[in-house]
DNA sequence: GCAAATTAATGATTTATTCAAG
DNA sequence: CTTGAATAAATCATTAATTTGC
């Protein structure tokens, strides 16, 4: 198994394949608390990881996105199983009561969304992220705040998880100059015959 | 932090405010069939619209995204109301039958997911898009294929709805050179003290 | 041992939902 | 309330593990 052969040239795989070092670093950062790096952070991470192999900014972006999501998913599944156990327990008790012939009318107001966090469109009325603290686990408070140099913890306007694609946008928004729509715009029918829906090709 | 550096003058609004001309053009294109423009298309559109006012690529991206989504949402609501009417009709009939004392056991196999497309996590096991056809209404077949000139309907590798942010990425992935992690990487503890989760600032 | 077939992981996109400015 | 902006969930698609018959 020598997949690394011809790493650069042929078989440019259609998707990024992280090297062990890259993966290690990413996981280390994730473990350290990084979850949704912003534009500049992604830039730095990408530059750093590019030392160990081919990588792009979007790879870093997607990696954190997926890792966070699947972590949550894992936790959710765990919770769900616990809740199912609880539910079964409750059902068992109810059945026992039925068998004992006790007909009290309390039934505890067990809302279904408490028993089935399967979807849980994140905390319906709360701030998102926190990924886990809503569950009651700690984890969000051991993020090694040592070396609290000013770094870039400042608000920085908005964090804009995806603005890195904006920052890198070659300025179409130049407020001055750009007097004309350039030459490529002549290709623009505006009646939109050419720009078909790209999703139709999926 | 005055995001756009007071581009025009004062009140650098924190979010893009489309001019009437821009809106007109966008809606025209949408009406023409454009739904998920790819990178180069967004570039061209942005360049074109920048003639009428300040605009960025992400604005175009988000505009199509939101417009498409809210169109679907509108349709879904319409459908839902129709379905609710149908449901009420069915319930009414059932009640009538009950009132009439007729106890036939047919009840028509009315699956709940046909009666309650409220969430409709799109067809659970099917191909996505088509937005609504799972309900049984047409709608996905009247997409004005008129003027089917060859234009650029070609596969174009993959359409990649969001790769425009990749194309613009300044090459961190240069396979050669880039022998060192650059100087900015010294700021990288990898132990992730500085790169806190940016969502915590939201 | 070793490919073809199958399944599990995970990178990449699209869609749904939510937040917040005006 | 409308809608730009952002994020999370669901899904698609490709690659790596793993199994299976030979």
XYZ file of C-alpha atoms (C1' of nucleotides) in Angstrom:
448
model
C 0.000 0.000 0.000
C 1.820 3.039 -1.226
C -0.888 5.539 -1.899
C 1.455 8.420 -1.302
C 3.294 7.572 -4.463
C 2.798 10.181 -7.111
C 1.331 12.349 -4.431
C 1.610 15.518 -6.409
C 1.059 14.640 -10.000
C -1.325 12.002 -11.196
C -4.573 10.884 -9.615
C -5.381 14.268 -8.221
C -8.065 12.844 -6.045
C -11.282 14.728 -6.181
C -11.231 15.216 -2.496
C -8.658 16.179 0.033
C -7.010 13.360 1.902
C -5.471 14.637 5.119
C -2.049 13.402 6.056
C -1.565 11.973 9.536
C 0.294 15.082 10.635
C -2.422 17.358 9.382
C -5.027 15.259 11.088
C -3.074 15.255 14.287
C -2.764 19.004 14.315
C -6.395 19.522 13.479
C -7.538 17.197 16.191
C -5.204 18.838 18.637
C -6.682 22.221 17.834
C -10.173 20.863 18.093
C -9.385 19.323 21.412
C -7.952 22.672 22.418
C -11.261 24.348 21.804
C -11.185 25.541 18.228
C -14.529 24.835 16.635
C -15.457 27.496 14.122
C -12.307 29.290 13.041
C -12.884 32.527 11.224
C -11.344 33.664 8.012
C -7.925 34.657 9.238
C -7.688 31.675 11.501
C -8.476 29.373 8.635
C -5.879 31.122 6.586
C -3.255 30.589 9.223
C -4.221 27.002 9.816
C -4.141 26.301 6.122
C -0.754 27.870 5.740
C 0.517 25.888 8.651
C -0.848 22.588 7.442
C 0.271 23.155 3.895
C 3.722 22.396 5.177
C 2.713 18.787 5.625
C 0.857 18.321 2.390
C -1.495 19.729 -0.119
C -4.416 21.503 1.482
C -6.834 24.318 0.848
C -8.761 26.674 3.038
C -12.029 24.977 2.298
C -10.621 21.715 3.562
C -9.942 23.245 6.936
C -13.316 24.902 6.944
C -15.131 21.703 6.112
C -13.076 19.671 8.503
C -14.083 21.712 11.508
C -17.644 21.878 10.319
C -17.903 18.129 9.938
C -15.975 17.301 13.049
C -18.124 19.531 15.191
C -21.326 18.254 13.664
C -20.389 14.632 14.057
C -19.274 15.164 17.586
C -22.647 16.614 18.377
C -24.303 13.793 16.553
C -22.400 11.271 18.585
C -23.393 12.935 21.813
C -26.966 13.153 20.688
C -27.046 9.484 19.962
C -25.628 8.771 23.352
C -28.248 10.926 24.998
C -30.971 9.427 22.933
C -30.087 5.934 23.999
C -30.089 7.075 27.598
C -33.422 8.714 27.117
C -34.745 5.621 25.456
C -33.666 3.627 28.442
C -35.425 6.152 30.637
C -38.473 6.024 28.469
C -38.551 2.273 28.602
C -38.163 2.523 32.332
C -41.120 4.870 32.511
C -43.155 2.637 30.274
C -42.240 -0.303 32.397
C -43.375 1.512 35.511
C -46.601 2.539 33.858
C -47.268 -0.989 32.791
C -46.527 -2.169 36.269
C -48.996 0.325 37.583
C -51.554 -0.806 35.081
C -50.976 -4.359 36.091
C -51.390 -3.384 39.701
C -54.679 -1.763 38.849
C -53.655 1.685 40.056
C -55.372 4.396 38.015
C -53.940 7.673 39.221
C -54.168 10.487 36.682
C -50.818 12.142 37.108
C -48.822 11.159 34.041
C -46.175 13.793 34.770
C -46.420 15.985 31.631
C -43.621 14.246 29.810
C -43.195 16.342 26.697
C -42.067 14.402 23.716
C -39.320 16.818 22.802
C -37.693 16.059 26.074
C -37.728 12.416 25.401
C -36.755 12.569 21.774
C -33.951 15.033 21.109
C -33.380 13.241 17.868
C -33.544 16.350 15.766
C -33.127 19.108 18.304
C -32.859 22.061 15.968
C -30.316 23.238 18.423
C -31.608 24.863 21.541
C -34.775 26.371 20.179
C -34.526 29.671 21.932
C -30.923 29.800 22.959
C -27.646 30.811 21.488
C -26.206 28.120 19.341
C -22.844 26.471 19.618
C -21.845 25.452 23.105
C -22.251 22.140 21.374
C -22.510 20.292 24.618
C -22.974 22.506 27.623
C -26.698 22.489 27.076
C -26.551 18.889 27.982
C -25.021 19.605 31.274
C -21.554 18.307 30.638
C -18.749 20.630 31.527
C -16.090 20.552 28.815
C -16.566 24.156 27.814
C -14.692 25.480 30.791
C -11.382 23.714 30.618
C -10.078 25.476 27.571
C -6.710 26.338 28.994
C -6.985 30.129 29.169
C -3.365 30.356 30.100
C -1.287 32.856 28.198
C -4.162 35.244 27.992
C -2.229 37.638 25.878
C -4.505 39.823 23.933
C -4.200 37.590 20.898
C -7.372 38.046 18.855
C -10.080 37.299 21.318
C -11.645 40.633 20.499
C -15.042 40.692 18.868
C -13.561 41.526 15.499
C -16.862 42.795 14.199
C -18.571 39.501 13.602
C -16.839 36.255 13.496
C -18.448 35.320 10.210
C -17.590 31.726 9.937
C -17.551 31.885 6.226
C -16.372 35.361 5.372
C -12.992 34.110 4.390
C -14.411 33.638 0.988
C -15.402 37.257 1.109
C -12.138 38.636 2.272
C -10.460 36.865 -0.531
C -12.908 38.059 -3.067
C -11.147 40.124 -5.635
C -12.750 43.475 -5.248
C -15.846 43.664 -7.347
C -17.145 46.154 -4.854
C -14.600 48.808 -5.483
C -16.648 51.898 -4.714
C -14.850 54.135 -7.107
C -13.478 53.430 -10.560
C -14.728 50.263 -12.168
C -16.601 52.624 -14.365
C -17.771 49.906 -16.652
C -18.975 46.362 -16.164
C -15.747 45.168 -17.723
C -15.653 43.205 -20.896
C -16.855 39.909 -19.530
C -20.177 41.466 -18.817
C -20.963 41.561 -22.463
C -21.481 37.857 -22.113
C -24.334 38.649 -19.799
C -27.754 38.344 -21.316
C -29.448 39.275 -18.042
C -32.352 37.459 -19.539
C -30.587 34.550 -17.982
C -30.652 31.942 -20.636
C -27.164 30.774 -19.944
C -27.167 30.638 -16.218
C -29.237 27.614 -15.625
C -29.812 26.162 -12.248
C -26.739 24.280 -11.293
C -28.594 22.046 -8.919
C -30.253 20.388 -11.836
C -26.974 18.774 -12.675
C -26.638 17.086 -9.323
C -15.456 48.576 13.074
C -16.998 50.152 10.009
C -16.757 47.007 7.934
C -16.442 48.641 4.566
C -14.437 51.567 5.801
C -17.233 54.006 5.131
C -17.170 53.183 1.477
C -19.544 55.792 0.237
C -19.634 58.137 3.115
C -21.425 57.648 6.390
C -23.605 54.876 7.754
C -21.664 52.017 6.301
C -24.549 49.699 6.844
C -23.600 46.386 8.299
C -25.445 44.604 5.588
C -25.834 44.972 1.896
C -28.781 46.993 0.717
C -29.574 46.151 -2.884
C -30.435 49.002 -5.174
C -33.609 48.738 -7.226
C -31.636 48.068 -10.382
C -29.662 45.319 -8.736
C -32.811 43.794 -7.382
C -34.468 43.981 -10.750
C -31.618 42.242 -12.456
C -31.381 39.563 -9.815
C -35.070 38.849 -9.958
C -34.935 38.774 -13.718
C -32.187 36.213 -13.597
C -34.033 34.191 -11.026
C -37.143 34.286 -13.121
C -34.986 33.210 -16.033
C -33.978 30.076 -14.200
C -30.804 30.922 -12.326
C -30.941 29.395 -8.889
C -27.513 28.318 -7.704
C -24.883 30.162 -9.703
C -21.409 28.770 -9.425
C -18.211 30.611 -8.710
C -17.604 32.195 -12.059
C -21.230 33.019 -12.512
C -21.291 34.772 -9.173
C -18.177 36.646 -10.153
C -19.752 37.848 -13.334
C -23.006 38.754 -11.690
C -21.213 40.644 -8.985
C -19.130 42.533 -11.476
C -22.194 43.370 -13.450
C -24.203 44.556 -10.487
C -21.323 46.506 -9.035
C -22.021 48.976 -11.773
C -25.227 49.940 -10.012
C -23.893 50.064 -6.498
C -21.727 48.534 -3.898
C -21.974 44.785 -3.838
C -19.899 41.753 -2.998
C -19.864 38.183 -4.161
C -21.324 36.911 -0.958
C -24.307 39.184 -1.410
C -25.125 37.559 -4.704
C -24.524 34.146 -3.208
C -26.789 34.768 -0.261
C -29.414 36.442 -2.357
C -29.949 33.416 -4.567
C -29.754 31.117 -1.599
C -32.408 33.007 0.323
C -34.617 33.660 -2.636
C -34.696 30.032 -3.603
C -35.293 28.887 -0.057
C -38.081 31.348 0.556
C -39.720 30.549 -2.684
C -39.792 26.925 -1.717
C -41.015 27.849 1.720
C -43.841 29.853 0.250
C -44.853 26.991 -1.976
C -44.619 24.599 0.890
C -46.907 26.714 2.959
C -49.358 26.840 0.126
C -49.208 23.086 -0.248
C -49.505 22.593 3.447
C -52.653 24.612 3.656
C -54.071 22.594 0.812
C -53.108 19.425 2.569
C -54.585 20.677 5.787
C -57.802 21.369 3.989
C -57.660 17.855 2.629
C -56.917 16.491 6.054
C -59.778 18.372 7.566
C -61.934 17.071 4.793
C -60.862 13.530 5.571
C -61.385 14.032 9.261
C -64.755 15.493 8.565
C -65.717 12.494 6.511
C -64.476 10.151 9.168
C -66.416 11.957 11.818
C -69.442 11.843 9.612
C -68.994 8.136 9.251
C -68.631 7.785 12.982
C -71.714 9.814 13.534
C -73.552 7.689 11.049
C -72.490 4.614 12.935
C -70.792 3.066 9.932
C -67.812 0.990 11.051
C -66.135 -0.118 7.855
C -62.433 -0.862 8.247
C -61.040 0.707 5.143
C -59.350 3.900 6.326
C -57.395 4.219 3.086
C -53.798 3.901 4.403
C -53.322 7.601 4.847
C -49.717 7.869 5.931
C -49.006 10.726 8.254
C -46.108 12.027 6.241
C -48.480 12.685 3.439
C -50.703 14.652 5.661
C -48.053 16.569 7.515
C -45.304 17.839 5.242
C -44.549 20.454 7.829
C -40.882 19.668 8.130
C -40.385 17.450 5.147
C -36.744 16.702 5.627
C -36.973 16.225 1.962
C -37.587 12.735 0.744
C -35.854 10.670 3.388
C -34.403 8.112 1.061
C -34.698 9.784 -2.306
C -32.775 12.219 -4.353
C -33.078 15.695 -3.002
C -33.997 18.909 -4.755
C -37.213 18.938 -6.709
C -38.208 20.695 -3.529
C -41.754 19.488 -3.502
C -42.497 16.655 -5.926
C -42.649 14.178 -3.102
C -46.040 15.508 -2.298
C -47.281 14.559 -5.664
C -47.772 17.930 -7.248
C -46.069 18.631 -10.496
C -44.311 22.014 -10.311
C -40.923 20.577 -11.133
C -41.710 20.325 -14.789
C -42.594 23.868 -15.774
C -39.164 25.410 -15.459
C -39.292 27.273 -18.729
C -36.830 25.370 -20.884
C -37.479 27.798 -23.671
C -34.550 29.043 -25.722
C -32.591 25.915 -25.115
C -29.498 27.174 -26.822
C -26.497 25.151 -25.868
C -25.201 27.921 -23.631
C -23.244 26.309 -20.800
C -25.467 23.534 -19.733
C -22.508 21.241 -19.897
C -21.499 19.358 -16.765
C -18.445 21.553 -16.276
C -16.854 18.960 -14.046
C -19.009 19.558 -11.010
C -21.031 22.603 -10.467
C -19.886 23.059 -6.890
C -22.202 25.698 -5.643
C -19.681 27.229 -3.352
C -16.323 26.674 -4.955
C -16.001 30.318 -5.843
C -14.565 30.875 -2.447
C -12.086 28.193 -3.233
C -11.042 29.522 -6.554
C -10.290 32.810 -4.961
C -8.274 31.299 -2.200
C -4.757 32.551 -2.385
C -2.793 29.428 -3.007
C -1.857 27.882 0.275
C -1.872 24.575 -1.488
C 1.049 25.222 -3.732
C 2.486 21.739 -4.037
C 6.001 22.905 -4.471
C 7.897 25.707 -2.765
C 6.351 27.046 0.406
C 9.215 25.288 2.086
C 8.473 26.767 5.454
C 5.346 27.510 7.431
C 6.008 31.175 6.871
C 6.556 33.565 9.684
C 2.964 33.835 10.818
C 3.086 30.266 11.857
C 5.268 31.101 14.771
C 2.149 32.520 16.279
C 0.751 29.053 16.179
C 0.923 27.239 19.460
C -1.001 24.280 18.066
C -1.973 23.833 21.652
C -4.689 26.199 20.589
C -4.611 28.830 23.233
C -5.215 31.727 20.925
C -7.666 30.279 18.506
C -10.708 30.141 20.608
C -13.993 29.142 19.241
C -15.208 32.137 17.370
C -18.806 31.239 17.858
C -18.428 32.022 21.487
C -18.349 35.656 20.508
C -21.695 35.469 18.772
C -2.890 -13.882 -0.216
C -5.900 -10.919 -3.117
C -9.297 -8.643 -5.695
C -14.287 -7.883 -6.126
C -18.150 -6.770 -3.170
C -19.798 -4.468 1.031
C -19.673 -1.554 4.667
C -17.941 2.237 7.481
C -15.735 7.066 7.551
C -15.525 11.229 6.150
C -14.850 15.080 2.703
C -17.937 18.188 0.180
C -22.798 20.347 -0.894
C -27.218 21.505 -0.361
C -31.167 22.690 2.441
C -33.502 24.137 6.611
C -33.517 27.047 10.441
C -32.279 30.882 13.071
C -30.566 35.512 14.095
C -30.844 40.285 13.520
C -30.848 44.842 10.788
C -34.012 48.074 8.801
C -42.565 41.936 8.658
C -39.219 41.501 5.177
C -34.801 39.919 4.148
C -29.634 39.830 4.361
C -26.449 36.973 6.890
C -24.899 32.974 9.324
C -24.944 28.409 11.188
C -26.401 23.680 11.831
C -28.565 19.536 9.980
C -29.201 16.446 6.314
C -27.450 14.496 2.360
C -24.540 13.248 -1.375
C -20.304 11.101 -2.975
C -15.781 9.190 -2.686
C -12.288 6.959 -0.293
C -10.548 3.580 3.453
C -11.569 -0.578 5.899
C -13.536 -4.872 6.088
C -15.482 -9.006 4.537
C -15.984 -12.846 1.388
C -15.221 -16.323 -2.123
C -11.609 -18.227 -4.551
